[in-house]
CSV table of C-alpha atoms in Angstrom, one decimal:
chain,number,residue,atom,x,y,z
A,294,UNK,CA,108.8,-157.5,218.6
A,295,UNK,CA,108.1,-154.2,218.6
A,296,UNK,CA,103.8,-153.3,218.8
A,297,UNK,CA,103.2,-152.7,215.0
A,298,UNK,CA,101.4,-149.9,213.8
A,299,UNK,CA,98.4,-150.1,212.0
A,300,UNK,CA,96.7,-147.7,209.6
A,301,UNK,CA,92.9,-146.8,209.6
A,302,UNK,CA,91.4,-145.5,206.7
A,303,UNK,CA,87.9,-143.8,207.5
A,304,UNK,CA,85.8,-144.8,204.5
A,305,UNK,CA,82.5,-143.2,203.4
A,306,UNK,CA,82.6,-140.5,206.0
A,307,UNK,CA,78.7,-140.8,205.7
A,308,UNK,CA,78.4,-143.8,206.9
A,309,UNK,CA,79.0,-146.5,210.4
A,310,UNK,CA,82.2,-146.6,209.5
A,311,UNK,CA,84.1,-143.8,212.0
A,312,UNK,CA,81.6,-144.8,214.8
A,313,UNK,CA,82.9,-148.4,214.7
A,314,UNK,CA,86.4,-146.8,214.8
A,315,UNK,CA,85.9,-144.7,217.6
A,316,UNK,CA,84.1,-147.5,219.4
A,317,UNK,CA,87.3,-150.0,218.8
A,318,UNK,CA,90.3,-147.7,219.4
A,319,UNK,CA,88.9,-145.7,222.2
A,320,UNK,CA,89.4,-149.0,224.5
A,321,UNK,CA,92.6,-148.0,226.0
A,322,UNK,CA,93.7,-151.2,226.1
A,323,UNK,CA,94.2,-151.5,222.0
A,324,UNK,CA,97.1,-149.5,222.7
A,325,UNK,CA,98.5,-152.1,224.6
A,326,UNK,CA,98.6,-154.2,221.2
A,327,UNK,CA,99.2,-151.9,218.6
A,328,UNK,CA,99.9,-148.1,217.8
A,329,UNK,CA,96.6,-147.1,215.7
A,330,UNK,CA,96.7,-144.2,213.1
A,331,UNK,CA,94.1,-142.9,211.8
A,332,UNK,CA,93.9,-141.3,208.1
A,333,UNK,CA,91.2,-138.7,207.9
A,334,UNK,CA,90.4,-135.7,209.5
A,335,UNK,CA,90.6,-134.5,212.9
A,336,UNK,CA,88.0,-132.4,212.2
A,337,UNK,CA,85.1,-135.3,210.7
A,338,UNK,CA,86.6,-137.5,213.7
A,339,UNK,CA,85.8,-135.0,216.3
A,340,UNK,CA,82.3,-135.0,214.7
A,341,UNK,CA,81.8,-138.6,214.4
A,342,UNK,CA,83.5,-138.6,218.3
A,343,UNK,CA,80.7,-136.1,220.2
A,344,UNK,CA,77.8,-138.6,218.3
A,345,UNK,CA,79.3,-141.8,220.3
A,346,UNK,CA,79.7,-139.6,223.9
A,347,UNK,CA,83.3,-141.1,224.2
A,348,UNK,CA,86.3,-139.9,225.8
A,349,UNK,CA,89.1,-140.4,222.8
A,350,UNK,CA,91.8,-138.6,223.0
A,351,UNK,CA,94.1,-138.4,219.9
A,352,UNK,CA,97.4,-137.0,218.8
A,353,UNK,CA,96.9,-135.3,215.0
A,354,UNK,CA,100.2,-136.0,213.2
A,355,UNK,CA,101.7,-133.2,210.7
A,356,UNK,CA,104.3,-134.4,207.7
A,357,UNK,CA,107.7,-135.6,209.0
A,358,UNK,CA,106.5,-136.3,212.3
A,359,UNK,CA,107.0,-139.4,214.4
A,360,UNK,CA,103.9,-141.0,215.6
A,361,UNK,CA,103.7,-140.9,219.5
A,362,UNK,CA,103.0,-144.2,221.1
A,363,UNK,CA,100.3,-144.9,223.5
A,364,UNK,CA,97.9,-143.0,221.8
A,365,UNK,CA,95.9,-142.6,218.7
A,366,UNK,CA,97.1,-140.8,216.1
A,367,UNK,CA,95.9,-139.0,213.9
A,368,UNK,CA,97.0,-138.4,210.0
A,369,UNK,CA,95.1,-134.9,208.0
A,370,UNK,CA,94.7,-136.2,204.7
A,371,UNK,CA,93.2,-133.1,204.0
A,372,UNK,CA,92.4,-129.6,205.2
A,373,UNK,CA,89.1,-128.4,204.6
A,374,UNK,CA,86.1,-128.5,206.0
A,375,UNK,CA,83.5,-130.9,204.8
A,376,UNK,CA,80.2,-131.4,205.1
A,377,UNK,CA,78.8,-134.7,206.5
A,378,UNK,CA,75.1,-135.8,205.3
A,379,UNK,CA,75.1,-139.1,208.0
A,380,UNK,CA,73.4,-141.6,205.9
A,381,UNK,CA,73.1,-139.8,202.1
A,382,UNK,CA,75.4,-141.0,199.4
A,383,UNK,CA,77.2,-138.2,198.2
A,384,UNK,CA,80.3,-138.0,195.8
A,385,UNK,CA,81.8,-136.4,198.9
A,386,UNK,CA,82.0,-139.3,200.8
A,387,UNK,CA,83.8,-141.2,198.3
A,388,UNK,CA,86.0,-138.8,197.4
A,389,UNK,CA,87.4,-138.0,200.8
A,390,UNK,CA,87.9,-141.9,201.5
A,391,UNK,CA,89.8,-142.3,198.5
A,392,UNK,CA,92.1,-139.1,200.0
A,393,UNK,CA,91.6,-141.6,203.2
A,394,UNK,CA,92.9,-144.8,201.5
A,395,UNK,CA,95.7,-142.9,199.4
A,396,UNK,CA,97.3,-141.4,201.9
A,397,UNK,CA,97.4,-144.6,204.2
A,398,UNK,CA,98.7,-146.6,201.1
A,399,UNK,CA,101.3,-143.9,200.5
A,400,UNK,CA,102.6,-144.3,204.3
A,401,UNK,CA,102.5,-148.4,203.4
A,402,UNK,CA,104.8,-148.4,200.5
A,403,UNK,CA,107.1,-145.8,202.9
A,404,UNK,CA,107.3,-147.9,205.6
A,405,UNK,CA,105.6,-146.1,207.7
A,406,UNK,CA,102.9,-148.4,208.9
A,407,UNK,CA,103.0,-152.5,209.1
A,408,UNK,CA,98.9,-152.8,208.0
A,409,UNK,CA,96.0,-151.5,207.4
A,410,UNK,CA,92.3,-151.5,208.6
A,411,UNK,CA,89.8,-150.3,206.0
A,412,UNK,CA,86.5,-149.2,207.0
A,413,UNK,CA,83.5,-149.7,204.7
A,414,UNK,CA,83.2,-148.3,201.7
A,415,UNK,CA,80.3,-147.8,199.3
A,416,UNK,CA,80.0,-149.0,195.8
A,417,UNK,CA,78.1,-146.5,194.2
A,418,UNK,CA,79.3,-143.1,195.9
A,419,UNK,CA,82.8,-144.7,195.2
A,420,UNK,CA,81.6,-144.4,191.5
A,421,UNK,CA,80.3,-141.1,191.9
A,422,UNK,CA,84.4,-140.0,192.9
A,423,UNK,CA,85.3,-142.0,189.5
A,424,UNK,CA,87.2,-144.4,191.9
A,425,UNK,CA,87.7,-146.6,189.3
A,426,UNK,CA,87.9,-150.0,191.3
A,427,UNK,CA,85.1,-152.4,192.1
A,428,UNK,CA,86.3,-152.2,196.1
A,429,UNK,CA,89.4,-152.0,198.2
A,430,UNK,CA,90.8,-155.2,196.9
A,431,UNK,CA,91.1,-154.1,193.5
A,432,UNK,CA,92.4,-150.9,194.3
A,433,UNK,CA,95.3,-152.3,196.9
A,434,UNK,CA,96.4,-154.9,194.3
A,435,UNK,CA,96.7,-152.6,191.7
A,436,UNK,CA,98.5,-149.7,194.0
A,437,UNK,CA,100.9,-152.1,194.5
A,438,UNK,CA,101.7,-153.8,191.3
A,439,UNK,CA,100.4,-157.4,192.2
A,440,UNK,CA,98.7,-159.4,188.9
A,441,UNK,CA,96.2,-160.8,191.5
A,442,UNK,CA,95.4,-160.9,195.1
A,443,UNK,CA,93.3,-163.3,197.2
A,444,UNK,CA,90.0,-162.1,198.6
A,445,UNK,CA,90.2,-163.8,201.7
A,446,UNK,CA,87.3,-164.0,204.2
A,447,UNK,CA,88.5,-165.5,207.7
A,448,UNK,CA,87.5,-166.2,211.6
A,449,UNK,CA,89.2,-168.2,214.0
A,450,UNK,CA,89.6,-171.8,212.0
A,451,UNK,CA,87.2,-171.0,208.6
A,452,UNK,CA,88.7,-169.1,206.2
A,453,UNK,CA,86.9,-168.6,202.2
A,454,UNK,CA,88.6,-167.4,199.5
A,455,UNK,CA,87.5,-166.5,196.2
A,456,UNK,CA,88.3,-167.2,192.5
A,457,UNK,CA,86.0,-164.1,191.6
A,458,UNK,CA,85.4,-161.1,193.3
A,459,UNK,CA,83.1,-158.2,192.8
A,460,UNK,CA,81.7,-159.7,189.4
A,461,UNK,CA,78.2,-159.7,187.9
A,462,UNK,CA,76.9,-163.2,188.0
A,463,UNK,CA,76.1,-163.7,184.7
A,464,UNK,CA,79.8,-163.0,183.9
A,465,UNK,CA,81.4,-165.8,186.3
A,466,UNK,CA,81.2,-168.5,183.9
A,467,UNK,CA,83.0,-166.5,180.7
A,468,UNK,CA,85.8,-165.3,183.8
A,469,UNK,CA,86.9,-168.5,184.9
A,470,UNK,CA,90.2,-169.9,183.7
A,471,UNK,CA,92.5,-173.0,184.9
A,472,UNK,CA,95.2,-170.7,184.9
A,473,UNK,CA,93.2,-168.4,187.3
A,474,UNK,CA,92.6,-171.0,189.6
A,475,UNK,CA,95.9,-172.4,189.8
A,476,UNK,CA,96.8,-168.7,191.0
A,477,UNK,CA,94.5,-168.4,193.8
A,478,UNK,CA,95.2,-172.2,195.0
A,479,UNK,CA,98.9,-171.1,194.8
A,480,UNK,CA,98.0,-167.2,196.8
A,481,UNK,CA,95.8,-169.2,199.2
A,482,UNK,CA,98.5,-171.9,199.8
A,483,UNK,CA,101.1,-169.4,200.5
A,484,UNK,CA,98.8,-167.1,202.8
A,485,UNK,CA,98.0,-170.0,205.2
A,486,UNK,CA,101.7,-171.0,205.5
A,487,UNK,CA,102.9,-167.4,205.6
A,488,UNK,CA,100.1,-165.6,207.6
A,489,UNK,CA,98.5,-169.0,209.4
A,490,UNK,CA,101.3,-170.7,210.8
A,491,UNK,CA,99.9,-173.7,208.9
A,492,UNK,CA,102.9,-175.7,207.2
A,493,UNK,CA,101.2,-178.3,204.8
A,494,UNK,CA,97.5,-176.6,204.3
A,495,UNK,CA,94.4,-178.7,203.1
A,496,UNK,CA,92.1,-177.0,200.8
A,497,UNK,CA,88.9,-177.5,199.2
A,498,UNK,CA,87.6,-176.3,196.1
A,499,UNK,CA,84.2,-175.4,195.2
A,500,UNK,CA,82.5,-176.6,191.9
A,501,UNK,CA,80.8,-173.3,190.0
A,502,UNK,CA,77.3,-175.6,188.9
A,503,UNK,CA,74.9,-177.3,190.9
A,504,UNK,CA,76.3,-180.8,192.4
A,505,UNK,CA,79.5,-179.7,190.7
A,506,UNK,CA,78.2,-180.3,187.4
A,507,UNK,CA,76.9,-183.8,188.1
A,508,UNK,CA,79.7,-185.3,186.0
A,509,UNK,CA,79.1,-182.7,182.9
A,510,UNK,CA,75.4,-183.1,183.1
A,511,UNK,CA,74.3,-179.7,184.5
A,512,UNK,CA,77.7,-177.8,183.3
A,513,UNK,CA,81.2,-178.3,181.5
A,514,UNK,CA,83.4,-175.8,183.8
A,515,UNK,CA,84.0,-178.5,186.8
A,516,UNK,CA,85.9,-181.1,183.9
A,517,UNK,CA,87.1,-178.3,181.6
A,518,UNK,CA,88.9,-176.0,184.3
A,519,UNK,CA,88.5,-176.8,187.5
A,520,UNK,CA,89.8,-180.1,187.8
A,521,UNK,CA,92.4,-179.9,186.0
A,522,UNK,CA,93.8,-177.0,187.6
A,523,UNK,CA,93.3,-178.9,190.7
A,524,UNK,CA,95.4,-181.9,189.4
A,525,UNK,CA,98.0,-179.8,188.1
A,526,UNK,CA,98.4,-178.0,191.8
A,527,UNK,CA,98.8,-181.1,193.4
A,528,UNK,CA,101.4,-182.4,190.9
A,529,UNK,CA,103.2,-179.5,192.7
A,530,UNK,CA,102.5,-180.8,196.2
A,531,UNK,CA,99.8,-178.5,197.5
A,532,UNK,CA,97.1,-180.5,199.2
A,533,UNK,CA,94.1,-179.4,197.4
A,534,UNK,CA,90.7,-181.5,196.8
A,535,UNK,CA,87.1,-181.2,194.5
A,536,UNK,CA,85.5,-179.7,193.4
A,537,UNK,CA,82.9,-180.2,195.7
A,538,UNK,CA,79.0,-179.3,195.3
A,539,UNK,CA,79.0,-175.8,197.6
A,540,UNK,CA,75.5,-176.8,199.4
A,541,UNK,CA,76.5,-179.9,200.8
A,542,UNK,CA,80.1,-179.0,201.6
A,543,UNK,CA,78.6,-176.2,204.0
A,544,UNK,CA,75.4,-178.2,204.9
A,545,UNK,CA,77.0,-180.9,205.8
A,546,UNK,CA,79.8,-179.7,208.0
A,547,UNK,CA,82.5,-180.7,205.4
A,548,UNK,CA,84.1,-177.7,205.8
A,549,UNK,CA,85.2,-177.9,209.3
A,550,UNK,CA,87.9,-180.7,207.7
A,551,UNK,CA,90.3,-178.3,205.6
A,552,UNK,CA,92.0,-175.6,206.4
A,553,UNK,CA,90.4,-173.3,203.9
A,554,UNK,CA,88.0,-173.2,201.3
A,555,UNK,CA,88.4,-171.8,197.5
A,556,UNK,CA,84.9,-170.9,196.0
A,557,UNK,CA,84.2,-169.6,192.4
A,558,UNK,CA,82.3,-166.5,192.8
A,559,UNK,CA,81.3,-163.8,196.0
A,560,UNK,CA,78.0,-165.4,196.6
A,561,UNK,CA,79.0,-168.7,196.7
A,562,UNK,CA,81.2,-168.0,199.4
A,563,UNK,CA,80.4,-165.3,201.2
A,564,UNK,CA,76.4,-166.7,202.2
A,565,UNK,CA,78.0,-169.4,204.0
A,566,UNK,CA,80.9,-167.6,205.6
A,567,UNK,CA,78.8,-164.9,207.0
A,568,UNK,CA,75.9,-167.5,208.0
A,569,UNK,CA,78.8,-169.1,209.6
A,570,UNK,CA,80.5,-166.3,211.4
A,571,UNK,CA,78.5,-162.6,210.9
A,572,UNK,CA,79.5,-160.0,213.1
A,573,UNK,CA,83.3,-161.6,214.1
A,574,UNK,CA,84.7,-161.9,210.4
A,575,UNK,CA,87.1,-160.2,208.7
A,576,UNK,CA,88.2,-159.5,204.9
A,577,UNK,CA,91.7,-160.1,204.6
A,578,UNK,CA,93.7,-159.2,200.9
A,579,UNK,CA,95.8,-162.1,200.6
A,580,UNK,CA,98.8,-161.9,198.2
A,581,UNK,CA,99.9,-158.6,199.2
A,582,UNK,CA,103.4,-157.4,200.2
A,583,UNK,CA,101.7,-155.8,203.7
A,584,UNK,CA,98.6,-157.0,205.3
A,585,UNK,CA,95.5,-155.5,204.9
A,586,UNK,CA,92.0,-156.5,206.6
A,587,UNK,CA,88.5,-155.0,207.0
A,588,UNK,CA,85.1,-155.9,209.0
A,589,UNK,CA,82.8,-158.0,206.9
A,590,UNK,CA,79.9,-155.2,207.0
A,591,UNK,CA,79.2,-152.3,204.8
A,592,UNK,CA,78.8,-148.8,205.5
A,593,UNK,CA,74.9,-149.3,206.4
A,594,UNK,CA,73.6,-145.6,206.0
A,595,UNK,CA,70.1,-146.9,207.3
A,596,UNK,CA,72.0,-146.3,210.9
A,597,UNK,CA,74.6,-144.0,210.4
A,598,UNK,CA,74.6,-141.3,212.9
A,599,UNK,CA,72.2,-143.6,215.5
A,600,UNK,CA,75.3,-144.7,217.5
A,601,UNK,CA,73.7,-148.0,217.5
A,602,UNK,CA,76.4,-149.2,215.5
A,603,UNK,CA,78.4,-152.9,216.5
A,604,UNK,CA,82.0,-152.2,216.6
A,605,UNK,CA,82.5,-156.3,216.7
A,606,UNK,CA,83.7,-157.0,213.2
A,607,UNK,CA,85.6,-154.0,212.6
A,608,UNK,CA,87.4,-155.0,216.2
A,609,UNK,CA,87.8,-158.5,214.8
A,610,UNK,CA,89.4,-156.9,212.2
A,611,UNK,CA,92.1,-154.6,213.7
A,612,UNK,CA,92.7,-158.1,216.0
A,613,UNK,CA,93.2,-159.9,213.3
A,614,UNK,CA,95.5,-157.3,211.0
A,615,UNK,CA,97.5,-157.0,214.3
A,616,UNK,CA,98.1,-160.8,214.5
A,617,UNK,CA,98.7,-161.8,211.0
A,618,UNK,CA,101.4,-158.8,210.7
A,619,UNK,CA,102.7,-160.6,213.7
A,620,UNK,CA,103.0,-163.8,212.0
A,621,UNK,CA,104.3,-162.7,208.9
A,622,UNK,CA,107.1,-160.8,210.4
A,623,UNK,CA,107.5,-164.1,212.9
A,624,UNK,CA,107.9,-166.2,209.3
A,625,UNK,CA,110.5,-164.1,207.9
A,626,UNK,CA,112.7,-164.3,210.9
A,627,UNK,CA,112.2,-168.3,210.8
A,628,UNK,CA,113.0,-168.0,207.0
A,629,UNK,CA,116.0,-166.1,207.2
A,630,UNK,CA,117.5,-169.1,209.5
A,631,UNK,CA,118.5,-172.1,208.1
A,632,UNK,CA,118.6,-174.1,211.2
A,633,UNK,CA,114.5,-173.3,212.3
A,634,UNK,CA,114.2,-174.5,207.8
A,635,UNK,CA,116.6,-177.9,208.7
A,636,UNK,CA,114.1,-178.1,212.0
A,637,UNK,CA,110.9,-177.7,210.2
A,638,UNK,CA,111.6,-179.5,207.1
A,639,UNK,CA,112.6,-182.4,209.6
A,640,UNK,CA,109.1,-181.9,211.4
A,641,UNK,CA,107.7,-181.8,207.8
A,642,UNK,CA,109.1,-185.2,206.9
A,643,UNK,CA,108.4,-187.1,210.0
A,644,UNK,CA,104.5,-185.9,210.0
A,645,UNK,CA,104.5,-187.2,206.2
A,646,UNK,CA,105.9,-190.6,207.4
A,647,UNK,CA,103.7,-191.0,210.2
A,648,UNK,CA,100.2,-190.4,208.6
A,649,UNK,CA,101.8,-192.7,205.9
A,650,UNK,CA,102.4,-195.5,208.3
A,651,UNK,CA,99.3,-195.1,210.0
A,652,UNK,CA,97.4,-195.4,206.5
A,653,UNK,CA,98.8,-199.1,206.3
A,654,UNK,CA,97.5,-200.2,209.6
C-alpha cells in the first residue's frame, strides 16, 4: 500500500492546537508513515513554527498541484493576513478554522486525502463564526450526508462510544430512542469489524440511571428503550450485553472484557475513558465514508503561546488515523475477494463451534 495522506486541519488558530502540530509532524520520521498536509496558512504556521524553535520545513501547495512526498505540505485556505491573540477567543479564530476544516473536507470528498486529523476546536468562538454545529462530529456527518455517526473515543484495546453527544444533560433522557440505540450498536458493530480487525465484536451497553434503574425503581429508560433495543440487536447476531450500571462496570474492571463500550451521554463516558487513558486517546467519527480522528484535548488557551504544550494525544491521533485508514482500505481488498470471505466465514464457524463445545464441558 501506498503511505496515505492525511489532512490536518489547524483549528482555533488561538489556541495549542498548531504547536501540537508542529511538534508531531516535524519528527521526520512521520514522513516515513504518512504524507501530512496541512490546511491553513503558511503564514499563521510560520508564526506558531518560530514560538516552538523547530526546524520544519514545509512545501505550500497552490490549486492543481500534486502534493510532494517526504515532506509537509502545506494547503492556503486563505490569503490574508490575520491577526493571532494566543489565548483570546475571538470570532477570528473560529472563522478561519472553519476555512481550515472546509477546505480539508472539500479535498476528502475529491479524493485527494485518505483522513483527516482535526485539531481542537472551541465551542463558543465556533459560535461567535455562526458555525452552526455543536463540534466537528456534527459538522463531518452532516458534510457528508450521513443520518448519524458514532462518536468514538479509543486507545489501544478501550474504545467508548456514545449514544449522545454534545447535549445538555437535562435533555439526555427526552433524546433517547430504541431506534437510536439500535443505530449506534449497529455503527459501533460495523467500525470494530471494519476499522478493528475484530470479526465477531462484544459490546456493552451502559444504563442512563443509577444501578441501571434498579429494575425501574430509580428510572423507566433502562426497560422502556434500552433493553429492548439491546434484544432486538442481538436477534440480528451482534454480540451486545446490559445495560450495565456505568460505576461499577468501570470500577470494577468490567470493561477490560468487551471489545467496546456504548454509554448514553458525553459524561458518562468520557470521565472514565480519559481517567483511563488521558494524554494517549483519540476521538475517532465512526460511520463515516473516510476516517477522521482528533486528540482528546481542547484548545486550552490558558497555555497557548507557552510552548509547554504535550503533542502526545494529537500524535496518538495522526497514529491512529494512519492505522485505521490502513485497515479499512486492508478490509475492502479482503471484501472484494470471495475466497479470503469462504476463509473467514470458515474461521467464523469453527471459533462458534469451539466456544460451543467448550461450554458443555
Amino acid at each position: 500500500m501506498e503511505k496515505p495522506k492525511i489532512g490536518i486541519s489547524v483549528g482555533d488558530i488561538n489556541g495549542i492546537g498548531l504547536e501540537v502540530i508542529i511538534k508531531t509532524i516535524s519528527d521526520p520520521r512521520i514522513l516515513n508513515l504518512c504524507t501530512p498536509v496541512v490546511y491553513g496558512s503558511a503564514k499563521v504556521l510560520s508564526y506558531h513554527k518560530n514560538i516552538t524553535e523547530l526546524e520544519f520545513p514545509f512545501h505550500q501547495v497552490r490549486n492543481g498541484e500534486k502534493f510532494q512526498p517526504n515532506t509537509v505540505n502545506v494547503v492556503n485556505c486563505w490569503q490574508e493576513s490575520v491577526n493571532i491573540n494566543l489565548g483570546q477567543i475571538t470570532e477570528e479564530g473560529g472563522v478561519y478554522a472553519i476555512k481550515s476544516l472546509a477546505g480539508a473536507v472539500k479535498e476528502l470528498k475529491d479524493g485527494q486525502i485518505d483522513g483527516l486529523v482535526t485539531a481542537p476546536i472551541n465551542k463558543e468562538t465556533m459560535e461567535l463564526a455562526k458555525f452552526g454545529f455543536p463540534g466537528h462530529t456534527e459538522y463531518l456527518t452532516h458534510a457528508f450526508g450521513q443520518s448519524e455517526s458514532l462518536m468514538f473515543m479509543v486507545q489501544d484495546n478501550l474504545r467508548v462510544g456514545l449514544v449522545t453527544n454534545h447535549l445538555p444533560l437535562n435533555k439526555v433522557a427526552t433524546s433517547l430512542t430504541k431506534n437510536q440505540i439500535i443505530k449506534k450498536i449497529h455503527l459501533m458493530e460495523a467500525s470494530l469489524q471494519q476499522d478493528f480487525g475484530i470479526d465477531k465484536p462484544t459490546i456493552a451497553v451502559l444504563g442512563l440511571n443509577p444501578h441501571a434503574g434498579d429494575g425501574g425503581a430509580i428510572g423507566i429508560e433502562e426497560n422502556d428503550i434500552i433493553r429492548p433495543a439491546i434484544i432486538e440487536c442481538k436477534k440480528s447476531g451482534t454480540l451486545v450485553f446490559g445495560p450495565f450500571p456505568a460505576d461499577g462496570f468501570f470500577g470494577s474492571g468490567n470493561y477490560a472484557k468487551y471489545d467496546a463500550i456504548l454509554a448514553m451521554y458525553h459524561d458518562q463516558g468520557l470521565i472514565p475513558f480519559k481517567l483511563l487513558s488521558f494524554g494517549v486517546g483519540t476521538n475517532f467519527t465512526a460511520g463515516l465514508p473516510f476516517v477522521r480522528t482528533s486528540p482528546d484535548h481542547g484548545t486550552a488557551f490558558e497555555i497557548a503561546g507557552k510552548n509547554v504544550a504535550d503533542p502526545s494525544s494529537f500524535r496518538t491521533a495522526l497514529f491512529t488515523c494512519i492505522d485505521l485508514v490502513r485497515s479499512r482500505q486492508q478490509f475492502k481488498l479482503d471484501h472484494a475477494n470471495p475466497l479470503v470471505r469462504r476463509h473467514k466465514q470458515v474461521s467464523r464457524i469453527r471459533q462458534v463451534t469451539k466456544r460451543k463445545k467448550s461450554s458443555k464441558i
